[in-house]
C-alpha atoms as one frame of an Amber mdcrd trajectory, in Angstrom:
protein
  -9.642  19.303  26.626 -11.520  20.292  23.506 -13.311  17.949  21.151 -10.759
  18.807  18.462  -7.907  17.920  20.821  -9.555  14.575  21.618  -9.934  13.881
  17.903  -6.263  14.709  17.326  -5.275  12.402  20.205  -7.335   9.590  18.688
  -5.786  10.279  15.299  -2.283   9.905  16.774  -3.210   6.419  18.013  -4.034
   5.218  14.503  -1.243   3.241  12.886  -1.384   4.467   9.293   0.226   2.376
   6.603   3.164   4.186   4.997   1.177   5.024   1.869  -1.567   6.679   3.967
   0.511   8.707   6.440  -0.286  11.806   4.395  -3.928  11.322   5.374  -3.231
  11.408   9.108  -0.986  14.439   8.715  -3.519  16.349   6.651  -6.428  15.550
   8.959  -4.324  16.608  11.971  -3.503  19.908  10.238  -7.179  20.532   9.452
  -8.222  19.726  13.029  -5.591  22.152  14.373  -6.967  24.837  12.058 -10.553
  24.217  13.189  -9.475  24.267  16.838  -7.680  27.585  16.296 -10.675  29.033
  14.447 -13.156  28.132  17.184 -10.855  29.428  19.932 -10.226  32.695  18.090
 -13.915  33.215  17.332 -14.811  32.676  20.994 -12.098  35.058  22.151 -13.371
  37.718  19.772 -17.011  37.156  20.672 -16.512  37.321  24.431 -13.703  39.864
  24.761 -14.332  42.310  27.582 -11.758  44.975  26.718 -11.566  47.259  23.707
  -8.827  46.597  21.208  -8.608  48.376  17.832  -7.255  45.203  16.183 -10.284
  43.131  17.164 -12.715  44.322  14.487 -10.336  43.754  11.529  -9.598  40.278
  12.907 -13.305  39.574  13.281 -13.830  40.518   9.620 -11.028  38.195   8.491
 -12.732  35.189  10.082 -14.990  34.064   7.263 -16.036  30.652   8.517 -14.735
  27.170   7.963 -14.489  27.552   4.187 -11.921  25.605   2.196 -10.491  23.646
   5.164 -13.950  22.300   6.016 -14.532  21.384   2.385 -11.185  19.559   2.312
 -12.081  17.668   5.495 -15.368  16.597   3.875 -13.470  15.392   0.786 -11.118
  13.348   2.978 -14.082  11.924   4.878 -15.672  10.732   1.637 -12.323   9.334
   0.427 -11.935   7.286   3.614 -15.595   6.196   3.657 -15.263   4.821   0.128
 -12.259   2.719   1.120 -13.068   1.532   4.640 -15.390  -1.422   4.929 -14.664
  -2.631   8.462 -14.265   0.149  11.009 -15.328  -1.559  14.238 -14.290  -5.116
  13.435 -17.851  -6.444  13.434 -18.128  -7.346   9.721
């Protein structure tokens, strides 16, 4: 199981209030994208057979880009609002 899959499993266990369900859905979507991106990049990097479609696909992968930036924005949004994550305060 990948780290992204474990994160998505943990995310599913969180009971979001109705007004914050969008957050869980968006984070899950971004994690799926990152998981796909890493898997695709590894497949392209370690492919052992020639395929004429591989090089154009490799060029289309431009990094984490906007999805990573959006994940960082969501992280800051949550960090500004959460004061007691582990129950110790």
